[in-house]
Amino acid sequence: MFELFSYHFFTNAIFAAVLTSISCGIIGTYIVSKRLVFISGGITHTSFGGIGMGYFFGLNPLIGAAIFSILSALGIEFMSKKTEVREDSAIAIMWSFGMAVGIIFIFLTPGYAPNLITYLFGSILTVTKLDLMISFGVTMIVIIFFLMFYKTILFVSFDPDFAKARQINVDLMNYALITLVALTIVINIKVAGIILIISLLTIPQASANLFYKDFNKIILYSIIIGLTGSLMGLLLSYYINIPSGATIIFTLVLIFLILRLFRTIKIRYLSDLN
Amino acid sequence: MSDYKKIAGLNKVYAGYDGKIIINDVNLDIFENDFIGIIGPNGGGKTTLVKVILGLIKPYKGNIEYSLENSGVRLPIGYLPQINAIDKKFPISVNDVVLSGFLSTEKYIKKHTLDEKNKADEIMKEMGIVDLRKKSVGELSGGQLQRVFLARAIISSPKLLILDEPNTFVDNKFEGELYEKLSHLNKTMAILIVSHDIGMISTYIKTIACVNGEVHYHRSNIINEEQLQAYNCPIQLITHGDVPHTVLKTHNHHH
């Protein structure tokens, strides 16, 4: 096993797994607590439009994805507040529009679109040094932002009206946070892929939430569970030679089911004692 | 009218949602010792009025003046929302909810001070919720949740306390305790309480605001059917005994 670590791609993958677990652990807890899972799915799929345009114009597809995801995130946040369009319909429109733009531009791009599958299904083993550096940067921003504003984030998310009555700029906070959601999605596209990314933002949180009901504890245990799942998934995918993104998600779901079973047994056992 | 200081005043306010006016031409002054009961039919604009005073929605027309503290900032307002407006599955502990009462624009970043934590402990003891401090909001009963929100609303010693239907989802015993507590708090802050019925609160409040599109201010805690009719404010009065056109029982020791 140790010879694995002499491969660059493998050490890169491990660093990527660590950064993914941290960024998704923090941002996912925010998403799950505030019930933004559908919005996050929308942002993720809209970013495919940017990937298609990146291919067409010969840019790094992730730059296109970043632009699309941030604009869609801010757009959804704005639309749900200021216009009369129903929020879930607005998300569905963006979701499918982004996918459509991506498909059209990839079709128009002459020749073959390399790594397209990577963006759709993820491939943690193809993460480059540049990807890691960007991922590190975004993860640090997320960590610092949450450390600085932790209680304001918590209180504004729990009861925005109360925060507004205290003259807190709730809209600005929400825009900042949804931008961080978009950036976190972009840096994790290569790891899990557009189709699977939402699970990295929700399964660790759902698992942690089985045992903990406190925002900061859910963050902490989501990171630990996410890291365990992605490292196990990574090794598993390497040894059986199956796609890493899907294997990681599979492992995370397995962990969730085991913890769920454990909790049921624990509750039964405790009630038998009484 | 009185020696008491005015803390907020609404002048010819029109407000509502999505371009639809719900309350119109509202004039209301709130003084520092007021204890106002806000009553009216559903959809009449009780919550809209509260949201305008809290600054959650901007009036379409008219304005609100708040008295200012020395440093030029608005006096703090304590707020107890309707508990069904809260996501009970949100992962937050009782302790954190109470501490969130210290939320203010100067404290975006600062951690809670020891003083604040001690104050939170003190107020949780006073409310009888100190044993619940580590529980999450989803594990509480309606009455417990109201206590937590009341603790949050008053922890920063506001000059104005606004309660939106605090008597829903609670038992009579808690309701009585709540009103006793409010009478006590009224010595240091003005109180506005929204209620769907005027049963038990009438003995505690000093004045009544009837809200049904318009706002009629009734400078007494006693109101009868005719007056409600005149204010165009169709709510049911709870009758006590067989007295026709029930006047609610009066209760003088606060005046």
PDB file of N, CA and C in Angstrom, chain A residues 100-168:
ATOM      1  N   ALA A 100     -28.499  22.704 -20.819  1.00  0.00           N
ATOM      2  CA  ALA A 100     -28.728  22.862 -22.262  1.00  0.00           C
ATOM      3  C   ALA A 100     -27.593  23.651 -22.906  1.00  0.00           C
ATOM      4  N   VAL A 101     -27.194  24.767 -22.259  1.00  0.00           N
ATOM      5  CA  VAL A 101     -26.098  25.580 -22.800  1.00  0.00           C
ATOM      6  C   VAL A 101     -24.828  24.738 -22.900  1.00  0.00           C
ATOM      7  N   GLY A 102     -24.559  23.962 -21.857  1.00  0.00           N
ATOM      8  CA  GLY A 102     -23.369  23.108 -21.855  1.00  0.00           C
ATOM      9  C   GLY A 102     -23.381  22.112 -22.995  1.00  0.00           C
ATOM     10  N   ILE A 103     -24.506  21.460 -23.199  1.00  0.00           N
ATOM     11  CA  ILE A 103     -24.603  20.444 -24.256  1.00  0.00           C
ATOM     12  C   ILE A 103     -24.413  21.092 -25.625  1.00  0.00           C
ATOM     13  N   ILE A 104     -25.053  22.243 -25.836  1.00  0.00           N
ATOM     14  CA  ILE A 104     -24.944  22.924 -27.135  1.00  0.00           C
ATOM     15  C   ILE A 104     -23.488  23.299 -27.427  1.00  0.00           C
ATOM     16  N   PHE A 105     -22.813  23.917 -26.441  1.00  0.00           N
ATOM     17  CA  PHE A 105     -21.437  24.365 -26.695  1.00  0.00           C
ATOM     18  C   PHE A 105     -20.479  23.198 -26.860  1.00  0.00           C
ATOM     19  N   ILE A 106     -20.697  22.118 -26.138  1.00  0.00           N
ATOM     20  CA  ILE A 106     -19.812  20.967 -26.311  1.00  0.00           C
ATOM     21  C   ILE A 106     -20.021  20.362 -27.706  1.00  0.00           C
ATOM     22  N   PHE A 107     -21.264  20.353 -28.158  1.00  0.00           N
ATOM     23  CA  PHE A 107     -21.566  19.857 -29.495  1.00  0.00           C
ATOM     24  C   PHE A 107     -20.887  20.733 -30.547  1.00  0.00           C
ATOM     25  N   LEU A 108     -20.890  22.052 -30.330  1.00  0.00           N
ATOM     26  CA  LEU A 108     -20.322  22.986 -31.308  1.00  0.00           C
ATOM     27  C   LEU A 108     -18.795  22.982 -31.303  1.00  0.00           C
ATOM     28  N   THR A 109     -18.201  22.514 -30.192  1.00  0.00           N
ATOM     29  CA  THR A 109     -16.740  22.510 -30.117  1.00  0.00           C
ATOM     30  C   THR A 109     -16.196  21.449 -31.079  1.00  0.00           C
ATOM     31  N   PRO A 110     -15.306  21.877 -32.012  1.00  0.00           N
ATOM     32  CA  PRO A 110     -14.807  20.896 -32.978  1.00  0.00           C
ATOM     33  C   PRO A 110     -13.985  19.815 -32.281  1.00  0.00           C
ATOM     34  N   GLY A 111     -14.070  18.609 -32.771  1.00  0.00           N
ATOM     35  CA  GLY A 111     -13.270  17.507 -32.242  1.00  0.00           C
ATOM     36  C   GLY A 111     -13.876  16.936 -30.979  1.00  0.00           C
ATOM     37  N   TYR A 112     -12.994  16.362 -30.187  1.00  0.00           N
ATOM     38  CA  TYR A 112     -13.421  15.577 -29.058  1.00  0.00           C
ATOM     39  C   TYR A 112     -13.248  16.413 -27.793  1.00  0.00           C
ATOM     40  N   ALA A 113     -14.179  16.349 -26.868  1.00  0.00           N
ATOM     41  CA  ALA A 113     -14.073  17.108 -25.625  1.00  0.00           C
ATOM     42  C   ALA A 113     -13.385  16.250 -24.567  1.00  0.00           C
ATOM     43  N   PRO A 114     -12.100  16.519 -24.303  1.00  0.00           N
ATOM     44  CA  PRO A 114     -11.388  15.668 -23.353  1.00  0.00           C
ATOM     45  C   PRO A 114     -11.925  15.852 -21.928  1.00  0.00           C
ATOM     46  N   ASN A 115     -11.859  14.821 -21.142  1.00  0.00           N
ATOM     47  CA  ASN A 115     -12.229  14.895 -19.709  1.00  0.00           C
ATOM     48  C   ASN A 115     -13.682  15.250 -19.420  1.00  0.00           C
ATOM     49  N   LEU A 116     -14.533  15.188 -20.438  1.00  0.00           N
ATOM     50  CA  LEU A 116     -15.927  15.559 -20.202  1.00  0.00           C
ATOM     51  C   LEU A 116     -16.521  14.698 -19.088  1.00  0.00           C
ATOM     52  N   ILE A 117     -16.182  13.408 -19.153  1.00  0.00           N
ATOM     53  CA  ILE A 117     -16.682  12.465 -18.146  1.00  0.00           C
ATOM     54  C   ILE A 117     -16.216  12.858 -16.744  1.00  0.00           C
ATOM     55  N   THR A 118     -14.986  13.392 -16.655  1.00  0.00           N
ATOM     56  CA  THR A 118     -14.451  13.823 -15.361  1.00  0.00           C
ATOM     57  C   THR A 118     -15.358  14.866 -14.720  1.00  0.00           C
ATOM     58  N   TYR A 119     -15.810  15.835 -15.549  1.00  0.00           N
ATOM     59  CA  TYR A 119     -16.646  16.899 -15.002  1.00  0.00           C
ATOM     60  C   TYR A 119     -18.027  16.391 -14.613  1.00  0.00           C
ATOM     61  N   LEU A 120     -18.497  15.386 -15.330  1.00  0.00           N
ATOM     62  CA  LEU A 120     -19.833  14.878 -15.027  1.00  0.00           C
ATOM     63  C   LEU A 120     -19.825  13.927 -13.830  1.00  0.00           C
ATOM     64  N   PHE A 121     -18.825  13.026 -13.806  1.00  0.00           N
ATOM     65  CA  PHE A 121     -18.839  11.976 -12.791  1.00  0.00           C
ATOM     66  C   PHE A 121     -17.702  12.081 -11.784  1.00  0.00           C
ATOM     67  N   GLY A 122     -16.771  13.004 -12.028  1.00  0.00           N
ATOM     68  CA  GLY A 122     -15.671  13.206 -11.091  1.00  0.00           C
ATOM     69  C   GLY A 122     -14.585  12.175 -11.225  1.00  0.00           C
ATOM     70  N   SER A 123     -13.357  12.645 -10.946  1.00  0.00           N
ATOM     71  CA  SER A 123     -12.244  11.707 -10.956  1.00  0.00           C
ATOM     72  C   SER A 123     -11.152  12.312 -10.097  1.00  0.00           C
ATOM     73  N   ILE A 124     -11.128  11.915  -8.862  1.00  0.00           N
ATOM     74  CA  ILE A 124     -10.229  12.518  -7.882  1.00  0.00           C
ATOM     75  C   ILE A 124      -8.769  12.240  -8.245  1.00  0.00           C
ATOM     76  N   LEU A 125      -8.537  11.190  -9.028  1.00  0.00           N
ATOM     77  CA  LEU A 125      -7.152  10.816  -9.380  1.00  0.00           C
ATOM     78  C   LEU A 125      -6.571  11.718 -10.472  1.00  0.00           C
ATOM     79  N   THR A 126      -7.416  12.526 -11.136  1.00  0.00           N
ATOM     80  CA  THR A 126      -6.874  13.403 -12.182  1.00  0.00           C
ATOM     81  C   THR A 126      -6.694  14.834 -11.679  1.00  0.00           C
ATOM     82  N   VAL A 127      -6.870  15.040 -10.376  1.00  0.00           N
ATOM     83  CA  VAL A 127      -6.714  16.381  -9.807  1.00  0.00           C
ATOM     84  C   VAL A 127      -5.260  16.843  -9.970  1.00  0.00           C
ATOM     85  N   THR A 128      -5.080  18.050 -10.494  1.00  0.00           N
ATOM     86  CA  THR A 128      -3.727  18.557 -10.727  1.00  0.00           C
ATOM     87  C   THR A 128      -3.275  19.451  -9.577  1.00  0.00           C
ATOM     88  N   LYS A 129      -1.993  19.830  -9.633  1.00  0.00           N
ATOM     89  CA  LYS A 129      -1.452  20.721  -8.611  1.00  0.00           C
ATOM     90  C   LYS A 129      -2.192  22.057  -8.606  1.00  0.00           C
ATOM     91  N   LEU A 130      -2.510  22.563  -9.817  1.00  0.00           N
ATOM     92  CA  LEU A 130      -3.231  23.832  -9.913  1.00  0.00           C
ATOM     93  C   LEU A 130      -4.620  23.707  -9.272  1.00  0.00           C
ATOM     94  N   ASP A 131      -5.308  22.602  -9.576  1.00  0.00           N
ATOM     95  CA  ASP A 131      -6.628  22.362  -8.966  1.00  0.00           C
ATOM     96  C   ASP A 131      -6.522  22.411  -7.446  1.00  0.00           C
ATOM     97  N   LEU A 132      -5.466  21.748  -6.950  1.00  0.00           N
ATOM     98  CA  LEU A 132      -5.282  21.686  -5.494  1.00  0.00           C
ATOM     99  C   LEU A 132      -5.054  23.062  -4.902  1.00  0.00           C
ATOM    100  N   MET A 133      -4.255  23.877  -5.613  1.00  0.00           N
ATOM    101  CA  MET A 133      -3.961  25.209  -5.095  1.00  0.00           C
ATOM    102  C   MET A 133      -5.231  26.051  -5.025  1.00  0.00           C
ATOM    103  N   ILE A 134      -6.052  25.969  -6.086  1.00  0.00           N
ATOM    104  CA  ILE A 134      -7.315  26.722  -6.094  1.00  0.00           C
ATOM    105  C   ILE A 134      -8.230  26.213  -4.977  1.00  0.00           C
ATOM    106  N   SER A 135      -8.289  24.898  -4.874  1.00  0.00           N
ATOM    107  CA  SER A 135      -9.135  24.281  -3.858  1.00  0.00           C
ATOM    108  C   SER A 135      -8.690  24.704  -2.454  1.00  0.00           C
ATOM    109  N   PHE A 136      -7.363  24.736  -2.263  1.00  0.00           N
ATOM    110  CA  PHE A 136      -6.815  25.153  -0.974  1.00  0.00           C
ATOM    111  C   PHE A 136      -7.231  26.594  -0.672  1.00  0.00           C
ATOM    112  N   GLY A 137      -7.098  27.461  -1.680  1.00  0.00           N
ATOM    113  CA  GLY A 137      -7.458  28.873  -1.509  1.00  0.00           C
ATOM    114  C   GLY A 137      -8.913  29.033  -1.098  1.00  0.00           C
ATOM    115  N   VAL A 138      -9.815  28.380  -1.824  1.00  0.00           N
ATOM    116  CA  VAL A 138     -11.249  28.514  -1.529  1.00  0.00           C
ATOM    117  C   VAL A 138     -11.567  27.932  -0.143  1.00  0.00           C
ATOM    118  N   THR A 139     -10.975  26.769   0.149  1.00  0.00           N
ATOM    119  CA  THR A 139     -11.226  26.149   1.454  1.00  0.00           C
ATOM    120  C   THR A 139     -10.778  27.071   2.589  1.00  0.00           C
ATOM    121  N   MET A 140      -9.625  27.725   2.407  1.00  0.00           N
ATOM    122  CA  MET A 140      -9.161  28.660   3.437  1.00  0.00           C
ATOM    123  C   MET A 140     -10.142  29.823   3.603  1.00  0.00           C
ATOM    124  N   ILE A 141     -10.650  30.340   2.469  1.00  0.00           N
ATOM    125  CA  ILE A 141     -11.619  31.446   2.559  1.00  0.00           C
ATOM    126  C   ILE A 141     -12.853  30.994   3.345  1.00  0.00           C
ATOM    127  N   VAL A 142     -13.328  29.779   3.038  1.00  0.00           N
ATOM    128  CA  VAL A 142     -14.507  29.251   3.733  1.00  0.00           C
ATOM    129  C   VAL A 142     -14.232  29.131   5.237  1.00  0.00           C
ATOM    130  N   ILE A 143     -13.067  28.554   5.572  1.00  0.00           N
ATOM    131  CA  ILE A 143     -12.731  28.371   6.990  1.00  0.00           C
ATOM    132  C   ILE A 143     -12.677  29.717   7.708  1.00  0.00           C
ATOM    133  N   ILE A 144     -11.951  30.660   7.105  1.00  0.00           N
ATOM    134  CA  ILE A 144     -11.780  31.964   7.755  1.00  0.00           C
ATOM    135  C   ILE A 144     -13.124  32.675   7.899  1.00  0.00           C
ATOM    136  N   PHE A 145     -13.935  32.632   6.840  1.00  0.00           N
ATOM    137  CA  PHE A 145     -15.242  33.299   6.885  1.00  0.00           C
ATOM    138  C   PHE A 145     -16.108  32.713   8.009  1.00  0.00           C
ATOM    139  N   PHE A 146     -16.117  31.383   8.103  1.00  0.00           N
ATOM    140  CA  PHE A 146     -16.954  30.757   9.132  1.00  0.00           C
ATOM    141  C   PHE A 146     -16.396  30.977  10.540  1.00  0.00           C
ATOM    142  N   LEU A 147     -15.073  31.022  10.677  1.00  0.00           N
ATOM    143  CA  LEU A 147     -14.506  31.297  11.998  1.00  0.00           C
ATOM    144  C   LEU A 147     -14.833  32.722  12.432  1.00  0.00           C
ATOM    145  N   MET A 148     -14.720  33.666  11.486  1.00  0.00           N
ATOM    146  CA  MET A 148     -14.956  35.062  11.834  1.00  0.00           C
ATOM    147  C   MET A 148     -16.418  35.339  12.150  1.00  0.00           C
ATOM    148  N   PHE A 149     -17.307  34.828  11.271  1.00  0.00           N
ATOM    149  CA  PHE A 149     -18.719  35.214  11.370  1.00  0.00           C
ATOM    150  C   PHE A 149     -19.584  34.108  11.942  1.00  0.00           C
ATOM    151  N   TYR A 150     -18.961  33.103  12.606  1.00  0.00           N
ATOM    152  CA  TYR A 150     -19.724  31.919  12.977  1.00  0.00           C
ATOM    153  C   TYR A 150     -21.083  32.228  13.614  1.00  0.00           C
ATOM    154  N   LYS A 151     -21.079  33.034  14.664  1.00  0.00           N
ATOM    155  CA  LYS A 151     -22.369  33.209  15.352  1.00  0.00           C
ATOM    156  C   LYS A 151     -23.355  34.030  14.521  1.00  0.00           C
ATOM    157  N   THR A 152     -22.853  34.994  13.755  1.00  0.00           N
ATOM    158  CA  THR A 152     -23.777  35.747  12.901  1.00  0.00           C
ATOM    159  C   THR A 152     -24.381  34.823  11.833  1.00  0.00           C
ATOM    160  N   ILE A 153     -23.562  33.940  11.246  1.00  0.00           N
ATOM    161  CA  ILE A 153     -24.070  32.990  10.248  1.00  0.00           C
ATOM    162  C   ILE A 153     -25.155  32.113  10.877  1.00  0.00           C
ATOM    163  N   LEU A 154     -24.840  31.597  12.057  1.00  0.00           N
ATOM    164  CA  LEU A 154     -25.781  30.703  12.743  1.00  0.00           C
ATOM    165  C   LEU A 154     -27.105  31.411  13.046  1.00  0.00           C
ATOM    166  N   PHE A 155     -27.017  32.610  13.612  1.00  0.00           N
ATOM    167  CA  PHE A 155     -28.219  33.307  14.052  1.00  0.00           C
ATOM    168  C   PHE A 155     -29.037  33.823  12.870  1.00  0.00           C
ATOM    169  N   VAL A 156     -28.338  34.315  11.839  1.00  0.00           N
ATOM    170  CA  VAL A 156     -29.045  34.810  10.655  1.00  0.00           C
ATOM    171  C   VAL A 156     -29.753  33.655   9.937  1.00  0.00           C
ATOM    172  N   SER A 157     -29.124  32.484   9.916  1.00  0.00           N
ATOM    173  CA  SER A 157     -29.736  31.337   9.234  1.00  0.00           C
ATOM    174  C   SER A 157     -30.929  30.814  10.020  1.00  0.00           C
ATOM    175  N   PHE A 158     -30.805  30.805  11.333  1.00  0.00           N
ATOM    176  CA  PHE A 158     -31.874  30.256  12.172  1.00  0.00           C
ATOM    177  C   PHE A 158     -33.118  31.146  12.133  1.00  0.00           C
ATOM    178  N   ASP A 159     -32.941  32.447  12.293  1.00  0.00           N
ATOM    179  CA  ASP A 159     -34.081  33.347  12.359  1.00  0.00           C
ATOM    180  C   ASP A 159     -33.744  34.687  11.698  1.00  0.00           C
ATOM    181  N   PRO A 160     -33.857  34.734  10.355  1.00  0.00           N
ATOM    182  CA  PRO A 160     -33.474  35.958   9.638  1.00  0.00           C
ATOM    183  C   PRO A 160     -34.279  37.184  10.068  1.00  0.00           C
ATOM    184  N   ASP A 161     -35.558  36.999  10.413  1.00  0.00           N
ATOM    185  CA  ASP A 161     -36.362  38.152  10.836  1.00  0.00           C
ATOM    186  C   ASP A 161     -35.824  38.776  12.113  1.00  0.00           C
ATOM    187  N   PHE A 162     -35.461  37.911  13.061  1.00  0.00           N
ATOM    188  CA  PHE A 162     -34.917  38.430  14.312  1.00  0.00           C
ATOM    189  C   PHE A 162     -33.634  39.216  14.036  1.00  0.00           C
ATOM    190  N   ALA A 163     -32.775  38.640  13.166  1.00  0.00           N
ATOM    191  CA  ALA A 163     -31.517  39.314  12.829  1.00  0.00           C
ATOM    192  C   ALA A 163     -31.780  40.654  12.153  1.00  0.00           C
ATOM    193  N   LYS A 164     -32.797  40.678  11.255  1.00  0.00           N
ATOM    194  CA  LYS A 164     -33.123  41.924  10.568  1.00  0.00           C
ATOM    195  C   LYS A 164     -33.629  42.968  11.559  1.00  0.00           C
ATOM    196  N   ALA A 165     -34.441  42.518  12.517  1.00  0.00           N
ATOM    197  CA  ALA A 165     -34.955  43.442  13.524  1.00  0.00           C
ATOM    198  C   ALA A 165     -33.800  44.037  14.331  1.00  0.00           C
ATOM    199  N   ARG A 166     -32.690  43.304  14.393  1.00  0.00           N
ATOM    200  CA  ARG A 166     -31.496  43.831  15.064  1.00  0.00           C
ATOM    201  C   ARG A 166     -30.602  44.597  14.102  1.00  0.00           C
ATOM    202  N   GLN A 167     -31.154  44.904  12.936  1.00  0.00           N
ATOM    203  CA  GLN A 167     -30.464  45.710  11.923  1.00  0.00           C
ATOM    204  C   GLN A 167     -29.215  45.057  11.344  1.00  0.00           C
ATOM    205  N   ILE A 168     -29.166  43.741  11.412  1.00  0.00           N
ATOM    206  CA  ILE A 168     -28.077  43.012  10.761  1.00  0.00           C
ATOM    207  C   ILE A 168     -28.372  42.996   9.260  1.00  0.00           C
TER     208      ILE A 168
END
